[in-house]
């Protein structure tokens, strides 16, 4: 599944090169030339991953990272720091402030892609093509199929993304706003009621095999996907 990847990098040549690689790896890049622009982009639409340059004009990469981690809405976004420095000290500082990984410039396309893949797998499994199983319920992103007890379950693309998100994030309650952020990537122009509509459709598709009961409404909070229903 295509991940939205925000690239915060002031050197335009490097920014373009990264954007090209990201696109070739099947993801959607959004670009920012400094931290302020990066924060504005994050407000518009929550990225699945951020590639963050360390040395930026104005606000530094580390301050940008601090701000992300201090805000409930953005604190869990995976971040890979990019830097020209190879010193162990800086690497540790970045990791201490919550960076998920670290790449030293210059890096190869292969290294960049491998690190993006590894961080997404660890932090945003709904963005990978890995097959997810939940008892006898199986979701396969590479073939875009869902089956239960071997029988296919047909759902629309949004319901597929919803179920993929829930199956990779079980046992936790998510509010409608969080679900919009995670599944739609945007919570500004879509009404929260939209989530309810798609949850209803998903439940109705899962109803035939009884798996709809795994998707629970938590009064006043949101929704939870659980193994114990
Ligand atoms: Ca720079």
PDB file of C-alpha atoms and ligand atoms in Angstrom:
ATOM      1  CA  UNK A   1       0.000   0.000   0.000  1.00  0.00           C
ATOM      2  CA  UNK A   2       1.349   3.442  -0.876  1.00  0.00           C
ATOM      3  CA  UNK A   3       2.574   5.387   2.134  1.00  0.00           C
ATOM      4  CA  UNK A   4       2.533   9.157   2.255  1.00  0.00           C
ATOM      5  CA  UNK A   5       6.109  10.197   2.964  1.00  0.00           C
ATOM      6  CA  UNK A   6       6.979  13.754   3.941  1.00  0.00           C
ATOM      7  CA  UNK A   7      10.488  14.821   2.896  1.00  0.00           C
ATOM      8  CA  UNK A   8      11.834  17.780   4.885  1.00  0.00           C
ATOM      9  CA  UNK A   9      15.070  18.771   3.150  1.00  0.00           C
ATOM     10  CA  UNK A  10      16.419  22.208   2.168  1.00  0.00           C
ATOM     11  CA  UNK A  11      18.838  21.028  -0.520  1.00  0.00           C
ATOM     12  CA  UNK A  12      16.566  20.889  -3.554  1.00  0.00           C
ATOM     13  CA  UNK A  13      18.731  18.415  -5.504  1.00  0.00           C
ATOM     14  CA  UNK A  14      18.648  15.931  -2.627  1.00  0.00           C
ATOM     15  CA  UNK A  15      14.940  16.593  -2.033  1.00  0.00           C
ATOM     16  CA  UNK A  16      14.165  15.780  -5.676  1.00  0.00           C
ATOM     17  CA  UNK A  17      16.336  12.689  -5.665  1.00  0.00           C
ATOM     18  CA  UNK A  18      14.602  11.362  -2.549  1.00  0.00           C
ATOM     19  CA  UNK A  19      11.166  12.188  -3.974  1.00  0.00           C
ATOM     20  CA  UNK A  20      12.021  10.243  -7.135  1.00  0.00           C
ATOM     21  CA  UNK A  21      13.168   7.219  -5.120  1.00  0.00           C
ATOM     22  CA  UNK A  22      10.128   7.341  -2.887  1.00  0.00           C
ATOM     23  CA  UNK A  23       7.827   7.455  -5.927  1.00  0.00           C
ATOM     24  CA  UNK A  24       9.668   4.566  -7.601  1.00  0.00           C
ATOM     25  CA  UNK A  25       9.243   2.525  -4.417  1.00  0.00           C
ATOM     26  CA  UNK A  26       5.479   2.997  -4.821  1.00  0.00           C
ATOM     27  CA  UNK A  27       4.940   5.686  -2.188  1.00  0.00           C
ATOM     28  CA  UNK A  28       3.617   9.238  -2.383  1.00  0.00           C
ATOM     29  CA  UNK A  29       6.109  11.965  -1.445  1.00  0.00           C
ATOM     30  CA  UNK A  30       5.176  15.419  -0.145  1.00  0.00           C
ATOM     31  CA  UNK A  31       7.935  17.997   0.076  1.00  0.00           C
ATOM     32  CA  UNK A  32       8.968  20.731   2.478  1.00  0.00           C
ATOM     33  CA  UNK A  33      12.107  22.907   2.239  1.00  0.00           C
ATOM     34  CA  UNK A  34      12.269  23.760   5.942  1.00  0.00           C
ATOM     35  CA  UNK A  35      10.834  22.737   9.310  1.00  0.00           C
ATOM     36  CA  UNK A  36       8.119  25.422   9.337  1.00  0.00           C
ATOM     37  CA  UNK A  37       6.810  24.234   5.976  1.00  0.00           C
ATOM     38  CA  UNK A  38       7.098  20.664   7.238  1.00  0.00           C
ATOM     39  CA  UNK A  39       4.907  21.428  10.259  1.00  0.00           C
ATOM     40  CA  UNK A  40       2.327  23.089   7.996  1.00  0.00           C
ATOM     41  CA  UNK A  41       2.242  19.963   5.774  1.00  0.00           C
ATOM     42  CA  UNK A  42       1.769  17.735   8.817  1.00  0.00           C
ATOM     43  CA  UNK A  43      -1.184  19.876   9.893  1.00  0.00           C
ATOM     44  CA  UNK A  44      -2.803  19.463   6.453  1.00  0.00           C
ATOM     45  CA  UNK A  45      -2.384  15.737   6.266  1.00  0.00           C
ATOM     46  CA  UNK A  46      -0.717  13.264   8.603  1.00  0.00           C
ATOM     47  CA  UNK A  47       2.138  11.481   6.785  1.00  0.00           C
ATOM     48  CA  UNK A  48       2.893   7.789   7.352  1.00  0.00           C
ATOM     49  CA  UNK A  49       6.612   8.512   7.602  1.00  0.00           C
ATOM     50  CA  UNK A  50       8.894  11.566   7.670  1.00  0.00           C
ATOM     51  CA  UNK A  51      12.386  11.768   6.190  1.00  0.00           C
ATOM     52  CA  UNK A  52      13.923  14.619   8.125  1.00  0.00           C
ATOM     53  CA  UNK A  53      17.116  16.494   7.345  1.00  0.00           C
ATOM     54  CA  UNK A  54      19.114  17.426  10.426  1.00  0.00           C
ATOM     55  CA  UNK A  55      20.637  20.718   9.220  1.00  0.00           C
ATOM     56  CA  UNK A  56      17.818  23.019   8.141  1.00  0.00           C
ATOM     57  CA  UNK A  57      17.641  26.808   7.850  1.00  0.00           C
ATOM     58  CA  UNK A  58      15.595  28.309  10.725  1.00  0.00           C
ATOM     59  CA  UNK A  59      14.177  25.602  12.988  1.00  0.00           C
ATOM     60  CA  UNK A  60      16.537  22.611  13.144  1.00  0.00           C
ATOM     61  CA  UNK A  61      15.569  19.035  12.420  1.00  0.00           C
ATOM     62  CA  UNK A  62      15.933  18.144  16.091  1.00  0.00           C
ATOM     63  CA  UNK A  63      13.536  20.941  17.136  1.00  0.00           C
ATOM     64  CA  UNK A  64      11.072  19.827  14.485  1.00  0.00           C
ATOM     65  CA  UNK A  65      11.294  16.295  15.906  1.00  0.00           C
ATOM     66  CA  UNK A  66      10.786  17.596  19.454  1.00  0.00           C
ATOM     67  CA  UNK A  67       7.626  19.400  18.384  1.00  0.00           C
ATOM     68  CA  UNK A  68       6.248  16.300  16.686  1.00  0.00           C
ATOM     69  CA  UNK A  69       6.894  14.150  19.738  1.00  0.00           C
ATOM     70  CA  UNK A  70       5.323  16.712  22.095  1.00  0.00           C
ATOM     71  CA  UNK A  71       2.003  16.717  20.233  1.00  0.00           C
ATOM     72  CA  UNK A  72      -0.474  13.885  20.754  1.00  0.00           C
ATOM     73  CA  UNK A  73      -1.622  13.874  17.157  1.00  0.00           C
ATOM     74  CA  UNK A  74       1.874  13.680  15.670  1.00  0.00           C
ATOM     75  CA  UNK A  75       3.917  11.897  18.338  1.00  0.00           C
ATOM     76  CA  UNK A  76       3.682   8.456  16.763  1.00  0.00           C
ATOM     77  CA  UNK A  77       4.707   9.398  13.201  1.00  0.00           C
ATOM     78  CA  UNK A  78       7.807   7.370  12.272  1.00  0.00           C
ATOM     79  CA  UNK A  79      10.820   9.595  11.533  1.00  0.00           C
ATOM     80  CA  UNK A  80      14.079   8.774   9.760  1.00  0.00           C
ATOM     81  CA  UNK A  81      16.735  11.447  10.202  1.00  0.00           C
ATOM     82  CA  UNK A  82      19.034  12.360   7.320  1.00  0.00           C
ATOM     83  CA  UNK A  83      22.370  13.916   8.026  1.00  0.00           C
ATOM     84  CA  UNK A  84      25.720  14.693   6.476  1.00  0.00           C
ATOM     85  CA  UNK A  85      27.433  14.187   9.798  1.00  0.00           C
ATOM     86  CA  UNK A  86      28.720  10.797  10.722  1.00  0.00           C
ATOM     87  CA  UNK A  87      29.499  11.509  14.354  1.00  0.00           C
ATOM     88  CA  UNK A  88      28.187   9.002  16.833  1.00  0.00           C
ATOM     89  CA  UNK A  89      27.121  11.900  19.087  1.00  0.00           C
ATOM     90  CA  UNK A  90      24.562  13.270  16.612  1.00  0.00           C
ATOM     91  CA  UNK A  91      23.223   9.850  15.850  1.00  0.00           C
ATOM     92  CA  UNK A  92      22.566   9.269  19.553  1.00  0.00           C
ATOM     93  CA  UNK A  93      20.993  12.704  19.986  1.00  0.00           C
ATOM     94  CA  UNK A  94      18.546  12.018  17.151  1.00  0.00           C
ATOM     95  CA  UNK A  95      17.605   8.614  18.511  1.00  0.00           C
ATOM     96  CA  UNK A  96      17.244  10.024  22.041  1.00  0.00           C
ATOM     97  CA  UNK A  97      14.746  12.549  20.737  1.00  0.00           C
ATOM     98  CA  UNK A  98      12.612   9.873  19.208  1.00  0.00           C
ATOM     99  CA  UNK A  99      13.944   9.350  15.682  1.00  0.00           C
ATOM    100  CA  UNK A 100      13.213   5.784  14.545  1.00  0.00           C
ATOM    101  CA  UNK A 101      16.269   5.475  12.372  1.00  0.00           C
ATOM    102  CA  UNK A 102      19.132   7.427  10.969  1.00  0.00           C
ATOM    103  CA  UNK A 103      20.751   7.674   7.518  1.00  0.00           C
ATOM    104  CA  UNK A 104      24.099   9.325   6.869  1.00  0.00           C
ATOM    105  CA  UNK A 105      24.524  11.235   3.608  1.00  0.00           C
ATOM    106  CA  UNK A 106      25.492  10.280   1.004  1.00  0.00           C
ATOM    107  CA  UNK A 107      23.280   7.207   0.941  1.00  0.00           C
ATOM    108  CA  UNK A 108      22.314   4.832  -1.843  1.00  0.00           C
ATOM    109  CA  UNK A 109      18.798   4.379  -3.202  1.00  0.00           C
ATOM    110  CA  UNK A 110      18.937   0.820  -2.001  1.00  0.00           C
ATOM    111  CA  UNK A 111      19.797   1.842   1.566  1.00  0.00           C
ATOM    112  CA  UNK A 112      17.084   4.513   1.640  1.00  0.00           C
ATOM    113  CA  UNK A 113      14.431   2.093   0.413  1.00  0.00           C
ATOM    114  CA  UNK A 114      15.524  -0.642   2.791  1.00  0.00           C
ATOM    115  CA  UNK A 115      15.314   1.707   5.769  1.00  0.00           C
ATOM    116  CA  UNK A 116      11.926   3.091   4.735  1.00  0.00           C
ATOM    117  CA  UNK A 117      10.627  -0.445   4.397  1.00  0.00           C
ATOM    118  CA  UNK A 118      12.039  -1.529   7.767  1.00  0.00           C
ATOM    119  CA  UNK A 119      10.638   1.459   9.642  1.00  0.00           C
ATOM    120  CA  UNK A 120       7.211   1.119   8.010  1.00  0.00           C
ATOM    121  CA  UNK A 121       7.133  -2.575   8.826  1.00  0.00           C
ATOM    122  CA  UNK A 122       7.928  -1.826  12.454  1.00  0.00           C
ATOM    123  CA  UNK A 123       5.878   1.328  12.952  1.00  0.00           C
ATOM    124  CA  UNK A 124       3.147   1.312  10.312  1.00  0.00           C
ATOM    125  CA  UNK A 125       2.494  -2.320   9.351  1.00  0.00           C
ATOM    126  CA  UNK A 126      -0.720  -1.317   7.564  1.00  0.00           C
ATOM    127  CA  UNK A 127       1.516   0.324   4.936  1.00  0.00           C
ATOM    128  CA  UNK A 128       3.347  -2.853   4.017  1.00  0.00           C
ATOM    129  CA  UNK A 129       2.306  -5.720   1.758  1.00  0.00           C
ATOM    130  CA  UNK A 130       2.622  -8.234   4.588  1.00  0.00           C
ATOM    131  CA  UNK A 131      -0.264 -10.635   4.939  1.00  0.00           C
ATOM    132  CA  UNK A 132      -2.164 -10.246   8.213  1.00  0.00           C
ATOM    133  CA  UNK A 133      -3.961 -13.087   9.975  1.00  0.00           C
ATOM    134  CA  UNK A 134      -6.390 -12.808  12.830  1.00  0.00           C
ATOM    135  CA  UNK A 135      -7.611 -16.233  13.746  1.00  0.00           C
ATOM    136  CA  UNK A 136      -9.295 -17.480  10.567  1.00  0.00           C
ATOM    137  CA  UNK A 137      -9.632 -13.966   9.147  1.00  0.00           C
ATOM    138  CA  UNK A 138      -6.911 -13.287   6.560  1.00  0.00           C
ATOM    139  CA  UNK A 139      -6.112 -10.018   4.792  1.00  0.00           C
ATOM    140  CA  UNK A 140      -3.630 -10.018   1.931  1.00  0.00           C
ATOM    141  CA  UNK A 141      -2.556  -6.528   0.730  1.00  0.00           C
ATOM    142  CA  UNK A 142      -0.606  -7.862  -2.267  1.00  0.00           C
ATOM    143  CA  UNK A 143      -3.705  -9.462  -3.798  1.00  0.00           C
ATOM    144  CA  UNK A 144      -6.133  -7.053  -2.108  1.00  0.00           C
ATOM    145  CA  UNK A 145      -8.201  -9.943  -0.813  1.00  0.00           C
ATOM    146  CA  UNK A 146      -9.868 -10.726   2.479  1.00  0.00           C
ATOM    147  CA  UNK A 147     -10.986 -14.214   3.368  1.00  0.00           C
ATOM    148  CA  UNK A 148     -12.497 -15.957   6.353  1.00  0.00           C
ATOM    149  CA  UNK A 149     -12.410 -19.729   6.713  1.00  0.00           C
ATOM    150  CA  UNK A 150     -11.158 -19.787   3.126  1.00  0.00           C
ATOM    151  CA  UNK A 151     -14.148 -17.880   1.680  1.00  0.00           C
ATOM    152  CA  UNK A 152     -13.617 -14.503   0.027  1.00  0.00           C
ATOM    153  CA  UNK A 153     -15.125 -11.400   1.600  1.00  0.00           C
ATOM    154  CA  UNK A 154     -15.750  -8.549  -0.834  1.00  0.00           C
ATOM    155  CA  UNK A 155     -15.244  -5.001   0.457  1.00  0.00           C
ATOM    156  CA  UNK A 156     -14.660  -1.558  -1.049  1.00  0.00           C
ATOM    157  CA  UNK A 157     -11.178   0.062  -1.034  1.00  0.00           C
ATOM    158  CA  UNK A 158     -11.870   2.216   2.043  1.00  0.00           C
ATOM    159  CA  UNK A 159     -13.241  -0.728   4.023  1.00  0.00           C
ATOM    160  CA  UNK A 160     -10.150  -2.699   3.003  1.00  0.00           C
ATOM    161  CA  UNK A 161      -7.859   0.037   4.359  1.00  0.00           C
ATOM    162  CA  UNK A 162      -9.945   0.303   7.520  1.00  0.00           C
ATOM    163  CA  UNK A 163      -9.755  -3.419   8.203  1.00  0.00           C
ATOM    164  CA  UNK A 164      -6.025  -3.457   7.394  1.00  0.00           C
ATOM    165  CA  UNK A 165      -5.470  -0.691   9.919  1.00  0.00           C
ATOM    166  CA  UNK A 166      -7.545  -2.399  12.615  1.00  0.00           C
ATOM    167  CA  UNK A 167      -5.970  -5.821  12.076  1.00  0.00           C
ATOM    168  CA  UNK A 168      -2.484  -4.315  12.449  1.00  0.00           C
ATOM    169  CA  UNK A 169      -3.521  -2.235  15.502  1.00  0.00           C
ATOM    170  CA  UNK A 170      -5.701  -4.516  17.598  1.00  0.00           C
ATOM    171  CA  UNK A 171      -6.915  -4.091  21.182  1.00  0.00           C
ATOM    172  CA  UNK A 172      -6.623  -0.301  21.224  1.00  0.00           C
ATOM    173  CA  UNK A 173      -9.463   2.189  21.057  1.00  0.00           C
ATOM    174  CA  UNK A 174      -9.228   4.729  18.226  1.00  0.00           C
ATOM    175  CA  UNK A 175     -11.312   7.873  18.054  1.00  0.00           C
ATOM    176  CA  UNK A 176     -12.953   8.907  14.781  1.00  0.00           C
ATOM    177  CA  UNK A 177     -10.374  11.675  14.386  1.00  0.00           C
ATOM    178  CA  UNK A 178      -7.512   9.217  14.860  1.00  0.00           C
ATOM    179  CA  UNK A 179      -9.074   6.825  12.357  1.00  0.00           C
ATOM    180  CA  UNK A 180      -9.433   9.641   9.802  1.00  0.00           C
ATOM    181  CA  UNK A 181      -5.778  10.543  10.357  1.00  0.00           C
ATOM    182  CA  UNK A 182      -4.576   6.961  10.046  1.00  0.00           C
ATOM    183  CA  UNK A 183      -6.780   5.619   7.281  1.00  0.00           C
ATOM    184  CA  UNK A 184      -7.722   8.693   5.256  1.00  0.00           C
ATOM    185  CA  UNK A 185      -4.525  10.620   6.141  1.00  0.00           C
ATOM    186  CA  UNK A 186      -6.571  13.750   6.496  1.00  0.00           C
ATOM    187  CA  UNK A 187      -9.070  14.887   9.049  1.00  0.00           C
ATOM    188  CA  UNK A 188      -9.632  18.441   7.929  1.00  0.00           C
ATOM    189  CA  UNK A 189     -12.152  18.123   5.132  1.00  0.00           C
ATOM    190  CA  UNK A 190     -13.894  14.892   6.018  1.00  0.00           C
ATOM    191  CA  UNK A 191     -16.655  14.646   8.587  1.00  0.00           C
ATOM    192  CA  UNK A 192     -16.324  12.171  11.427  1.00  0.00           C
ATOM    193  CA  UNK A 193     -19.649  10.640  10.420  1.00  0.00           C
ATOM    194  CA  UNK A 194     -17.871   9.306   7.322  1.00  0.00           C
ATOM    195  CA  UNK A 195     -15.988   6.898   9.586  1.00  0.00           C
ATOM    196  CA  UNK A 196     -19.257   5.508  10.944  1.00  0.00           C
ATOM    197  CA  UNK A 197     -20.577   4.953   7.434  1.00  0.00           C
ATOM    198  CA  UNK A 198     -17.544   2.898   6.422  1.00  0.00           C
ATOM    199  CA  UNK A 199     -17.479   1.006   9.721  1.00  0.00           C
ATOM    200  CA  UNK A 200     -21.110   0.047   9.083  1.00  0.00           C
ATOM    201  CA  UNK A 201     -20.234  -1.203   5.577  1.00  0.00           C
ATOM    202  CA  UNK A 202     -17.259  -3.146   6.886  1.00  0.00           C
ATOM    203  CA  UNK A 203     -19.350  -4.773   9.611  1.00  0.00           C
ATOM    204  CA  UNK A 204     -21.979  -5.732   7.130  1.00  0.00           C
ATOM    205  CA  UNK A 205     -19.327  -7.398   4.915  1.00  0.00           C
ATOM    206  CA  UNK A 206     -17.907  -9.276   7.926  1.00  0.00           C
ATOM    207  CA  UNK A 207     -21.336 -10.237   9.199  1.00  0.00           C
ATOM    208  CA  UNK A 208     -21.724 -13.390   7.110  1.00  0.00           C
ATOM    209  CA  UNK A 209     -18.773 -15.084   8.837  1.00  0.00           C
ATOM    210  CA  UNK A 210     -19.458 -13.569  12.259  1.00  0.00           C
ATOM    211  CA  UNK A 211     -16.282 -11.492  12.268  1.00  0.00           C
ATOM    212  CA  UNK A 212     -18.241  -8.253  12.612  1.00  0.00           C
ATOM    213  CA  UNK A 213     -18.281  -8.781  16.374  1.00  0.00           C
ATOM    214  CA  UNK A 214     -14.484  -8.283  16.463  1.00  0.00           C
ATOM    215  CA  UNK A 215     -15.050  -4.637  15.506  1.00  0.00           C
ATOM    216  CA  UNK A 216     -16.469  -3.040  18.625  1.00  0.00           C
ATOM    217  CA  UNK A 217     -17.981   0.361  19.281  1.00  0.00           C
ATOM    218  CA  UNK A 218     -16.603   1.913  22.450  1.00  0.00           C
ATOM    219  CA  UNK A 219     -19.197   4.374  23.667  1.00  0.00           C
ATOM    220  CA  UNK A 220     -18.034   7.983  23.698  1.00  0.00           C
ATOM    221  CA  UNK A 221     -14.549   6.980  22.487  1.00  0.00           C
ATOM    222  CA  UNK A 222     -14.534   5.306  19.105  1.00  0.00           C
ATOM    223  CA  UNK A 223     -13.781   1.828  17.822  1.00  0.00           C
ATOM    224  CA  UNK A 224     -11.652  -1.143  18.764  1.00  0.00           C
ATOM    225  CA  UNK A 225     -10.722  -4.339  16.971  1.00  0.00           C
ATOM    226  CA  UNK A 226     -10.284  -7.213  19.375  1.00  0.00           C
ATOM    227  CA  UNK A 227      -9.422 -10.869  19.511  1.00  0.00           C
ATOM    228  CA  UNK A 228     -11.732 -11.507  22.424  1.00  0.00           C
ATOM    229  CA  UNK A 229     -15.259 -10.920  21.222  1.00  0.00           C
TER     230      UNK A 229
HETATM  231 CA1  LIG B   1      20.325  20.568   5.001  1.00  0.00          CA
END
